JSON list of C-alpha atoms in Angstrom, two decimals:
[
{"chain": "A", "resi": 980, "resn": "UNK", "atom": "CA", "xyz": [-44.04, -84.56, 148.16]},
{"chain": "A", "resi": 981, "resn": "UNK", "atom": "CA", "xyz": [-46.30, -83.25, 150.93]},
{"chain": "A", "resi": 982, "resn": "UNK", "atom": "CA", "xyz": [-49.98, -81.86, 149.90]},
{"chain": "A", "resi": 983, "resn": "UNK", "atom": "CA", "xyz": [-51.64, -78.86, 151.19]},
{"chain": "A", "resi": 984, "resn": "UNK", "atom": "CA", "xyz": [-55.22, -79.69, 151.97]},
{"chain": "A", "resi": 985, "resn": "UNK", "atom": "CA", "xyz": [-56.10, -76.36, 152.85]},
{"chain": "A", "resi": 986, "resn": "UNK", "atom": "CA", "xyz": [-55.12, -75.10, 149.68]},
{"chain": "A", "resi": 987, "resn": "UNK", "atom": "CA", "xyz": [-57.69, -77.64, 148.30]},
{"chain": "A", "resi": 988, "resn": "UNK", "atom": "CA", "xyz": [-60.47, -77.36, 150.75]},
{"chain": "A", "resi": 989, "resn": "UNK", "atom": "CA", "xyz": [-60.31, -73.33, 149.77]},
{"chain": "A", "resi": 990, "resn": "UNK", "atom": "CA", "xyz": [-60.13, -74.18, 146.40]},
{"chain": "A", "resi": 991, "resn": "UNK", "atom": "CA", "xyz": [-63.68, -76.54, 146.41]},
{"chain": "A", "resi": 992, "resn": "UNK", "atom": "CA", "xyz": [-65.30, -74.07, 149.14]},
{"chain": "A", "resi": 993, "resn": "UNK", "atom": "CA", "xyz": [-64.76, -71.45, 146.30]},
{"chain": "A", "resi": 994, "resn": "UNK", "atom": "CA", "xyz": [-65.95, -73.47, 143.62]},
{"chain": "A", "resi": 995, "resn": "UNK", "atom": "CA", "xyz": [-69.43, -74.63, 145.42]},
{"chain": "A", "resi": 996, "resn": "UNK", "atom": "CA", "xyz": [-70.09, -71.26, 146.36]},
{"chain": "A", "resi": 997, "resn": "UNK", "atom": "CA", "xyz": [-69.44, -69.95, 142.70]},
{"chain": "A", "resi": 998, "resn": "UNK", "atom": "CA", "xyz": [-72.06, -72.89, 141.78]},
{"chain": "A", "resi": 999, "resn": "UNK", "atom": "CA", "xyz": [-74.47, -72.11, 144.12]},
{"chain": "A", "resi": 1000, "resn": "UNK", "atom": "CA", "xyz": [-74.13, -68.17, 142.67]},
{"chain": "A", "resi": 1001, "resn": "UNK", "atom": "CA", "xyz": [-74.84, -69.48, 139.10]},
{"chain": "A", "resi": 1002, "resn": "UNK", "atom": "CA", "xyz": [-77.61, -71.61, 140.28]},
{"chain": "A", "resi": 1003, "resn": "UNK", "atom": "CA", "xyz": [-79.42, -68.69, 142.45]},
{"chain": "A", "resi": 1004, "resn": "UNK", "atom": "CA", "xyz": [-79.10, -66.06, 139.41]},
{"chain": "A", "resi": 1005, "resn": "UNK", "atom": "CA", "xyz": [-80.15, -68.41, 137.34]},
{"chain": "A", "resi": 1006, "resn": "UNK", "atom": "CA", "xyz": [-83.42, -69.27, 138.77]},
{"chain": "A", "resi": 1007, "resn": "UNK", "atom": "CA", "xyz": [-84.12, -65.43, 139.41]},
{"chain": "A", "resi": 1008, "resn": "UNK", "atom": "CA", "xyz": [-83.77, -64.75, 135.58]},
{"chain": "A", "resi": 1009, "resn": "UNK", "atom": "CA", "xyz": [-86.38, -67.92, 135.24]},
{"chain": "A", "resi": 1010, "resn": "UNK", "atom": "CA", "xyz": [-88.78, -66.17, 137.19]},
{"chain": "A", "resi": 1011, "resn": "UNK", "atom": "CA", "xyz": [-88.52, -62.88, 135.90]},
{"chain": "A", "resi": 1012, "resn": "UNK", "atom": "CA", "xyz": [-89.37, -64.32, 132.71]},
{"chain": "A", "resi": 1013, "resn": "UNK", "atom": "CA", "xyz": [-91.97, -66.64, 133.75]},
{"chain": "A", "resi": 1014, "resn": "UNK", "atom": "CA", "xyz": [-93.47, -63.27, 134.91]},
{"chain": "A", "resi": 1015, "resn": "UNK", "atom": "CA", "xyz": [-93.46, -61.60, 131.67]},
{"chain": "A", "resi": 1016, "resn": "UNK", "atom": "CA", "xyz": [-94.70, -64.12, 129.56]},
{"chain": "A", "resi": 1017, "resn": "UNK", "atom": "CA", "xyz": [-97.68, -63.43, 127.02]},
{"chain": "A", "resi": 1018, "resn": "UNK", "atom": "CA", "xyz": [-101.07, -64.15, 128.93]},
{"chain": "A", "resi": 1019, "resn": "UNK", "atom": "CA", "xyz": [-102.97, -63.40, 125.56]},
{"chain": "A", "resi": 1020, "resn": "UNK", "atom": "CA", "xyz": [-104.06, -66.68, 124.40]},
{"chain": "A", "resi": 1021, "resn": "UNK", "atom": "CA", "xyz": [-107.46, -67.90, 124.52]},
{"chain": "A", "resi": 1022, "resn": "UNK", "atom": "CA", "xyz": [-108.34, -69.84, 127.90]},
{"chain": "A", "resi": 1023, "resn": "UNK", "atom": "CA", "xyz": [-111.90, -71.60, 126.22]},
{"chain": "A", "resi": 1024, "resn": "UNK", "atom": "CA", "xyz": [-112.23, -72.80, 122.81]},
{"chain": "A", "resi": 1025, "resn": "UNK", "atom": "CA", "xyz": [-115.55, -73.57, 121.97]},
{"chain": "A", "resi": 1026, "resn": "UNK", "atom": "CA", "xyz": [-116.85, -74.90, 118.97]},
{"chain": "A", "resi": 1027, "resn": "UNK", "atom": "CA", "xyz": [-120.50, -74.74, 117.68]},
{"chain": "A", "resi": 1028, "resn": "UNK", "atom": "CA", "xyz": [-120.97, -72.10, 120.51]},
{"chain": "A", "resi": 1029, "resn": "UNK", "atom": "CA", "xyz": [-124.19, -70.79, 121.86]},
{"chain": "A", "resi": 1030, "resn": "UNK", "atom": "CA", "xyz": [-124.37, -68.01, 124.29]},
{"chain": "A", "resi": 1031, "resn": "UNK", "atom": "CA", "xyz": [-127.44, -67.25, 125.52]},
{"chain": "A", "resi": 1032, "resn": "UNK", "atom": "CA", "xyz": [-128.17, -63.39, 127.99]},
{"chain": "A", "resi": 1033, "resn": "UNK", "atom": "CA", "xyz": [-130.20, -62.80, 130.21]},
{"chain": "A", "resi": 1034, "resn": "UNK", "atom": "CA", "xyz": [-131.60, -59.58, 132.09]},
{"chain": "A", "resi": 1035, "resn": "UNK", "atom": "CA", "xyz": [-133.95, -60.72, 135.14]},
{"chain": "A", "resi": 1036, "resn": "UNK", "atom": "CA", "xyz": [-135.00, -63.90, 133.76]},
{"chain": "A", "resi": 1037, "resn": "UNK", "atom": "CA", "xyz": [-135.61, -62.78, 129.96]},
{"chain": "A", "resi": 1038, "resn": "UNK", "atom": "CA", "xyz": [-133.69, -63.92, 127.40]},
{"chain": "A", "resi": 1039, "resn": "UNK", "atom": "CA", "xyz": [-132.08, -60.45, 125.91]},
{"chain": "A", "resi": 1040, "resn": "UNK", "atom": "CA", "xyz": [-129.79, -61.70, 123.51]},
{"chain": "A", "resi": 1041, "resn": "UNK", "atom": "CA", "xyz": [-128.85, -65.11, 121.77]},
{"chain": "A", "resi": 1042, "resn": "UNK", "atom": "CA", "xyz": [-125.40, -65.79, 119.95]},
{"chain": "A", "resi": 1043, "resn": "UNK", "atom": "CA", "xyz": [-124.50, -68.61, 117.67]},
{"chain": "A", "resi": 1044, "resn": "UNK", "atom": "CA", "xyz": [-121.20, -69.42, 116.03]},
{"chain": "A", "resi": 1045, "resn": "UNK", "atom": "CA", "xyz": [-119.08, -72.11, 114.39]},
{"chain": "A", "resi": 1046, "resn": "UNK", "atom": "CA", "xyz": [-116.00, -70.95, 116.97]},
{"chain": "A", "resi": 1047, "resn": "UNK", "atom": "CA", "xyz": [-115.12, -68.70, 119.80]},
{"chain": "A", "resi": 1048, "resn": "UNK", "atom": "CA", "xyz": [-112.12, -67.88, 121.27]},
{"chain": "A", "resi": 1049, "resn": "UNK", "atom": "CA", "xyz": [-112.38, -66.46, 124.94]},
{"chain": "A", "resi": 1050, "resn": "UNK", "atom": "CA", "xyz": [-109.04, -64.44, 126.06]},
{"chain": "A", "resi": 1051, "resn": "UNK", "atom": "CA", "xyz": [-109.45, -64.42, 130.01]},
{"chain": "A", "resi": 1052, "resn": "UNK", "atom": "CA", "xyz": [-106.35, -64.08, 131.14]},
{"chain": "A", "resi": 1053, "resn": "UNK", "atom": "CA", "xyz": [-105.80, -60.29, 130.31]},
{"chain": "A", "resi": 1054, "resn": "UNK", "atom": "CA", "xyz": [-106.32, -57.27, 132.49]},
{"chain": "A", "resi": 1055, "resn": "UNK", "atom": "CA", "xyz": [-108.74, -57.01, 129.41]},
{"chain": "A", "resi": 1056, "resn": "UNK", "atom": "CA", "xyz": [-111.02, -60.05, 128.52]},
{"chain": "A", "resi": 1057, "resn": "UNK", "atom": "CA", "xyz": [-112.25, -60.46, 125.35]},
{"chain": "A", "resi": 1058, "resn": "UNK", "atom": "CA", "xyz": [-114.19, -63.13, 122.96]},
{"chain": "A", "resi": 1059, "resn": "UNK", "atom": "CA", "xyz": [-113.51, -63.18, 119.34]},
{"chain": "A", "resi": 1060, "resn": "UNK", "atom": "CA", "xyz": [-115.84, -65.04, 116.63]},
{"chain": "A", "resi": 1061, "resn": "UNK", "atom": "CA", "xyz": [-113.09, -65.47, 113.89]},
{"chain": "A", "resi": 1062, "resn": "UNK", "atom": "CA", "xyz": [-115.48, -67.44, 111.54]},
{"chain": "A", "resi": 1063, "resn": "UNK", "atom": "CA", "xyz": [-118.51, -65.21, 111.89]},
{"chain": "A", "resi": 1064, "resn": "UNK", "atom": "CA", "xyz": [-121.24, -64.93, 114.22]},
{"chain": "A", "resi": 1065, "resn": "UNK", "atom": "CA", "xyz": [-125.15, -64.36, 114.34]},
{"chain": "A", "resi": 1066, "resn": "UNK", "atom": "CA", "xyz": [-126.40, -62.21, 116.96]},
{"chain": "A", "resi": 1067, "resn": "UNK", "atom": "CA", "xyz": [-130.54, -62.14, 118.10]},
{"chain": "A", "resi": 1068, "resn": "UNK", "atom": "CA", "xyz": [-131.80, -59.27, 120.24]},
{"chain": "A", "resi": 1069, "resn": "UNK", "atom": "CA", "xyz": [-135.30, -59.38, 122.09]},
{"chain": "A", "resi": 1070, "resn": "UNK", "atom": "CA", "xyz": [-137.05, -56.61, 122.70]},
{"chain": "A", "resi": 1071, "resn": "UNK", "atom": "CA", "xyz": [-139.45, -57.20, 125.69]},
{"chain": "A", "resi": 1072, "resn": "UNK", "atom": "CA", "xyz": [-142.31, -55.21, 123.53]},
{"chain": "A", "resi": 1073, "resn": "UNK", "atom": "CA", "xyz": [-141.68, -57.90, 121.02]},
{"chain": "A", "resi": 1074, "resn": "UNK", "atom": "CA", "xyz": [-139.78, -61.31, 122.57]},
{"chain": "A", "resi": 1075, "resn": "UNK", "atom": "CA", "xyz": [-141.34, -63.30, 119.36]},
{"chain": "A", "resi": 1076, "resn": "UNK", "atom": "CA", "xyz": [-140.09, -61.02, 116.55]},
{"chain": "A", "resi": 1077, "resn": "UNK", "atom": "CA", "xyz": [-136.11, -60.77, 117.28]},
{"chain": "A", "resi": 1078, "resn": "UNK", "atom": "CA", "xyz": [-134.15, -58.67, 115.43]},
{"chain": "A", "resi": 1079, "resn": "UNK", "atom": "CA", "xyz": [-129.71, -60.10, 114.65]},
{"chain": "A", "resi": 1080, "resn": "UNK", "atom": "CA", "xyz": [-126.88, -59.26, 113.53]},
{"chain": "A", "resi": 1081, "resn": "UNK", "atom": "CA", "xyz": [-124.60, -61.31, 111.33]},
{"chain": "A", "resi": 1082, "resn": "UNK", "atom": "CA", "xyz": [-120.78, -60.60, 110.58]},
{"chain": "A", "resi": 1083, "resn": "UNK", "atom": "CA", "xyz": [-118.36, -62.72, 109.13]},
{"chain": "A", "resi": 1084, "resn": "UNK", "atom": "CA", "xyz": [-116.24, -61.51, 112.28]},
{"chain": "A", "resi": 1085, "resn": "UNK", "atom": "CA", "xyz": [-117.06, -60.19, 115.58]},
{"chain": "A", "resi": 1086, "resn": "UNK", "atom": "CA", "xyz": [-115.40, -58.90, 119.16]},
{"chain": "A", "resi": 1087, "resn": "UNK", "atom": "CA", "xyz": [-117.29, -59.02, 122.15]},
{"chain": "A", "resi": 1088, "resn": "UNK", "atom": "CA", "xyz": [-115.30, -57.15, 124.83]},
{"chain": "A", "resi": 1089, "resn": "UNK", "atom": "CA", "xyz": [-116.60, -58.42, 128.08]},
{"chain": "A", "resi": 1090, "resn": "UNK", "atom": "CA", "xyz": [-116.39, -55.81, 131.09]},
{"chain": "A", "resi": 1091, "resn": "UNK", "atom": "CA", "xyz": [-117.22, -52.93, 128.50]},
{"chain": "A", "resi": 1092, "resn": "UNK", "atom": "CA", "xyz": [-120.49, -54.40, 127.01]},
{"chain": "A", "resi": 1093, "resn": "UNK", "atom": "CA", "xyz": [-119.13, -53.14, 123.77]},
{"chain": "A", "resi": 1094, "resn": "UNK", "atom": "CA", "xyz": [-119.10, -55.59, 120.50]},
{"chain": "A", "resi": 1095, "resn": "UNK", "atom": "CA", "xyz": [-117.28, -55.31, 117.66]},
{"chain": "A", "resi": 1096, "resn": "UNK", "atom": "CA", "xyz": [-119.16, -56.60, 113.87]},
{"chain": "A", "resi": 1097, "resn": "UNK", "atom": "CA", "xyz": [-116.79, -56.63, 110.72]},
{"chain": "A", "resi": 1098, "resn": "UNK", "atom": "CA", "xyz": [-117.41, -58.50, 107.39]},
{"chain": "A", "resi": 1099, "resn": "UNK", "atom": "CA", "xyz": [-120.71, -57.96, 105.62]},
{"chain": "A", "resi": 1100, "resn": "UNK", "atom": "CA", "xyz": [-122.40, -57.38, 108.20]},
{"chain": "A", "resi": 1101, "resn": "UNK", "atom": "CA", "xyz": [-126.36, -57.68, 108.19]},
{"chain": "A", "resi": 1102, "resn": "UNK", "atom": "CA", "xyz": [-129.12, -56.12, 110.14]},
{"chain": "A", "resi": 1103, "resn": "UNK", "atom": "CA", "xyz": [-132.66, -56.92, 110.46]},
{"chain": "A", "resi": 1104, "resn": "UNK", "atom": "CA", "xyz": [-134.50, -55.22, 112.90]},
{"chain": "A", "resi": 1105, "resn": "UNK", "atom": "CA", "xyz": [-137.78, -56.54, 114.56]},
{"chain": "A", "resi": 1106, "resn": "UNK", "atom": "CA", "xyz": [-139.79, -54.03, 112.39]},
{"chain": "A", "resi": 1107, "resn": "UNK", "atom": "CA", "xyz": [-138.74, -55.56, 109.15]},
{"chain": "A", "resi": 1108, "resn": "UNK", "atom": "CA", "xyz": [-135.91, -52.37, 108.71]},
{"chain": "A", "resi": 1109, "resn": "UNK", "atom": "CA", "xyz": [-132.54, -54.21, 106.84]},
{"chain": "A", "resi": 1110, "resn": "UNK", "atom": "CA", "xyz": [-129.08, -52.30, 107.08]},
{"chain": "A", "resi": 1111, "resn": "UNK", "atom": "CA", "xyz": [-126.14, -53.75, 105.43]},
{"chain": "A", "resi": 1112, "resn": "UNK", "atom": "CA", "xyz": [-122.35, -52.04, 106.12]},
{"chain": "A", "resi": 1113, "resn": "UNK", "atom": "CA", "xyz": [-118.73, -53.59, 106.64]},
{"chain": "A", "resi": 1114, "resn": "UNK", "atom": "CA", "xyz": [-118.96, -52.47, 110.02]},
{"chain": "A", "resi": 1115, "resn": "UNK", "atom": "CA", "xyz": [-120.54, -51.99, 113.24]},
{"chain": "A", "resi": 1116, "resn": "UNK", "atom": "CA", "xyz": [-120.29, -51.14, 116.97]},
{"chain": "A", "resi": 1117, "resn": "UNK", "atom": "CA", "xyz": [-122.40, -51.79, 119.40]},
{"chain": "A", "resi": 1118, "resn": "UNK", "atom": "CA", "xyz": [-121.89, -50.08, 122.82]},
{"chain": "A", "resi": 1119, "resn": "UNK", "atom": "CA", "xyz": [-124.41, -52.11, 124.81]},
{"chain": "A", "resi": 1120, "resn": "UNK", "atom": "CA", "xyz": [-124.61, -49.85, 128.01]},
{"chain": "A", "resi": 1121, "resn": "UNK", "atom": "CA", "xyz": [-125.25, -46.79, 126.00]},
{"chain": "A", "resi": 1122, "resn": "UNK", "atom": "CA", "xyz": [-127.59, -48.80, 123.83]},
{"chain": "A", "resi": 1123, "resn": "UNK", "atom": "CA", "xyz": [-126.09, -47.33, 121.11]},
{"chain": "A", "resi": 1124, "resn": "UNK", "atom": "CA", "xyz": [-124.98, -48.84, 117.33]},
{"chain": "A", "resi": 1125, "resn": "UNK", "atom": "CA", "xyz": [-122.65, -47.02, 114.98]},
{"chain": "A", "resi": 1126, "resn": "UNK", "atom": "CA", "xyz": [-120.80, -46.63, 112.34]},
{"chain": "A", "resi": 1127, "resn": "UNK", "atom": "CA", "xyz": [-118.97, -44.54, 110.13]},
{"chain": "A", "resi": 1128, "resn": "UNK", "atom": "CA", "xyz": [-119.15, -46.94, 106.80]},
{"chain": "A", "resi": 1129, "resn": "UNK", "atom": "CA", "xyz": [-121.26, -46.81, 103.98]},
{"chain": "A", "resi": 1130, "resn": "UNK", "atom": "CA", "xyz": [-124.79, -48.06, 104.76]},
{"chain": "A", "resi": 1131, "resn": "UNK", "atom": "CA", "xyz": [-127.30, -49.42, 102.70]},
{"chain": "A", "resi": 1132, "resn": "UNK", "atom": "CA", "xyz": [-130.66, -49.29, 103.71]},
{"chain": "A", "resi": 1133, "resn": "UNK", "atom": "CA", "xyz": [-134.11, -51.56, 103.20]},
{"chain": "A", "resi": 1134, "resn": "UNK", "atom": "CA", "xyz": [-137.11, -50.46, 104.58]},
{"chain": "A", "resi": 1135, "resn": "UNK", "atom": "CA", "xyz": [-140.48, -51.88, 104.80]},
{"chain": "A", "resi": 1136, "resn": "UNK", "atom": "CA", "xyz": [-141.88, -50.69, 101.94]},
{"chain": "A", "resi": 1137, "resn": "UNK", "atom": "CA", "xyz": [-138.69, -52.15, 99.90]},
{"chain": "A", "resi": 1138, "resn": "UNK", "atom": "CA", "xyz": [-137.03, -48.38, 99.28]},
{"chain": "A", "resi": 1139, "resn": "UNK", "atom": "CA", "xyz": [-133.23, -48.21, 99.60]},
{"chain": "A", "resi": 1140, "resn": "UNK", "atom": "CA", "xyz": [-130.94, -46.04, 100.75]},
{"chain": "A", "resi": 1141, "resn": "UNK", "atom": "CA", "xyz": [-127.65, -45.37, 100.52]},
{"chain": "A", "resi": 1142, "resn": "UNK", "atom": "CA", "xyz": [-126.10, -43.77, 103.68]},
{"chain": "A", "resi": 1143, "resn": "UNK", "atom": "CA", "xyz": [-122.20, -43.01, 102.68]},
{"chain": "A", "resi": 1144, "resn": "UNK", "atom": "CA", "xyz": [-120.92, -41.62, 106.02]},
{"chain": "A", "resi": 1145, "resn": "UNK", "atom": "CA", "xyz": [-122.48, -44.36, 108.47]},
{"chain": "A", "resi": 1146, "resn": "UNK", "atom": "CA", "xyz": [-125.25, -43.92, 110.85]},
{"chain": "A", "resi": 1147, "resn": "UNK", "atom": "CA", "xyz": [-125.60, -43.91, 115.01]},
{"chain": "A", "resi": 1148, "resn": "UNK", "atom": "CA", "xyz": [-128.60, -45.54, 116.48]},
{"chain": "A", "resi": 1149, "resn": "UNK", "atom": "CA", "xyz": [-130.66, -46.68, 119.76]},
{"chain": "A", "resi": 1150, "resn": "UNK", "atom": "CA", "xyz": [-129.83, -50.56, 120.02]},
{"chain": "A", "resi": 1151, "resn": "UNK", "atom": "CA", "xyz": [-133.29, -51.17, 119.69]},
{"chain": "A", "resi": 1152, "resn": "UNK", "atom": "CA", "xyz": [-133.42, -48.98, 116.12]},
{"chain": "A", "resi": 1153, "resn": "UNK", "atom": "CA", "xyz": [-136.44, -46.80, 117.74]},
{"chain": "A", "resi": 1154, "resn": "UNK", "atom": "CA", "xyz": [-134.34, -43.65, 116.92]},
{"chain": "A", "resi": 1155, "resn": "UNK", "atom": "CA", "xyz": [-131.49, -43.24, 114.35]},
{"chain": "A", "resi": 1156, "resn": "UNK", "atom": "CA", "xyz": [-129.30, -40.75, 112.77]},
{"chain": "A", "resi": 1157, "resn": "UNK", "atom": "CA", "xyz": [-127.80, -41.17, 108.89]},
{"chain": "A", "resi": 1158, "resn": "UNK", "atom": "CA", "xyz": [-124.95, -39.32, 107.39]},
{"chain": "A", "resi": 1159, "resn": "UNK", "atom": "CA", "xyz": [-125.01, -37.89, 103.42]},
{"chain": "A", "resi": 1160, "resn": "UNK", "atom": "CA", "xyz": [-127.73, -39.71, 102.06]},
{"chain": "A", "resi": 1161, "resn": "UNK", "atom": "CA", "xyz": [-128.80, -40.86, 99.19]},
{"chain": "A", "resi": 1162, "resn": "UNK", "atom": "CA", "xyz": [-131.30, -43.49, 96.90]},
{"chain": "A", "resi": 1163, "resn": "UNK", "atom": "CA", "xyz": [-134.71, -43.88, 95.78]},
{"chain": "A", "resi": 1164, "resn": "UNK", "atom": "CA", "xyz": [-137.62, -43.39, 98.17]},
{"chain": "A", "resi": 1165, "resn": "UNK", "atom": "CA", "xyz": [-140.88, -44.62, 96.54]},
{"chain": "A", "resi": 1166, "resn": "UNK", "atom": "CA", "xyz": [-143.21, -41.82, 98.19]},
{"chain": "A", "resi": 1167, "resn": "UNK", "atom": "CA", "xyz": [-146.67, -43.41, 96.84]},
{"chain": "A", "resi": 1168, "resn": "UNK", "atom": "CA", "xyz": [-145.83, -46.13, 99.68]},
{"chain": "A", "resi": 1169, "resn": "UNK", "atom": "CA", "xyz": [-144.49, -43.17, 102.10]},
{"chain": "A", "resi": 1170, "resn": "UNK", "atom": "CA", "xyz": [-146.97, -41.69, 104.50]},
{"chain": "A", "resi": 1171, "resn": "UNK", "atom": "CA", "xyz": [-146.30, -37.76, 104.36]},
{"chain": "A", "resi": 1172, "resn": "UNK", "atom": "CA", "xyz": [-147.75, -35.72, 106.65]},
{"chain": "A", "resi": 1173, "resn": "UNK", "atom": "CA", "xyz": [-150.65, -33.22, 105.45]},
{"chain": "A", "resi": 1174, "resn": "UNK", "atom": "CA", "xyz": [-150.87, -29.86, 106.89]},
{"chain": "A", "resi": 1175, "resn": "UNK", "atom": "CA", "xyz": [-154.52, -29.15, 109.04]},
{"chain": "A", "resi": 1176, "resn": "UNK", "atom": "CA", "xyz": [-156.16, -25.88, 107.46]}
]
């Protein structure tokens, strides 16, 4: 019986090239999904964190918190405070007498300057002024807080009221705006201005 090694050789040259195509598609689907994989995981874990900003050499805001989570990776980055944060501001009229915020969670989105405060959230001003809410924005280009839950406030004089469609403020509570008020104002401890005669 006599063999045809052509038929054979054609047979194998088929074969390796069929490989190779299997190999070749296969590594294309690899890096197609490689490409689209999920970049949003955090890049930093840091535990007892303390982040400290400046603005020309003044310290304009301290954070502490028991973790942060920094997403980097994202067209997007972000920092999230899953087990609550505390938040000092300095006011360069005032740098001894901060005023903070504290949330049980918070969102710090990092190219915006915007942060993000839910979870009976607390704040105390650096005139003595509390505010209590479930949550607040702070849009720290604008200089502007807001929100459109309930808020209670505490002023010096220890009247409260009760603000039931949120409020929108300067950052450094110098100016602010509440919505459908109510509460008990003591006015014996209220200055009221008198009308000249």
């Amino acid at each position: 019986m006599k063999l045809n090694f052509n038929k054979y050789k054609n047979i194998a040259y088929l074969f390796s090239c069929a490989i190779f195509f299997i190999f070749t598609s296969c590594e294309e689907d690899l890096t197609k999904q490689n490409g689209n994989q999920n970049k949003n995981f955090p890049s930093q874990i840091i535990n007892n964190a303390k982040i400290v900003q400046r603005d020309s050499g003044f310290v304009s805001l301290r954070a502490t918190a028991p973790i942060i989570e920094k997403y980097e990776l994202i067209d997007s980055p972000y920092t999230i405070a899953r087990k609550g944060m505390k938040i000092e501001f300095f006011d360069k009229k005032k740098p001894k007498n901060p005023g903070n915020i504290t949330a049980k969670y918070a969102k710090i989105y990092d190219y915006k300057k915007f942060f993000e405060a839910r979870g009976n959230v607390k704040i105390l001003t650096s005139d003595g002024q509390r505010f209590a809410t479930q949550s607040v924005f702070w849009d720290q280009k604008n200089k502007r807080i807001y929100t459109r839950d309930t808020v209670y406030a505490t002023m010096e004089d220890g009247s409260t009221l009760v603000h039931a469609n949120g409020m929108t403020a300067k950052d450094d509570f110098s100016e602010y705006t509440f919505y459908n008020n109510s509460g008990d104002l003591d006015i014996s401890k209220t200055k009221i201005a008198e009308s000249k005669k």
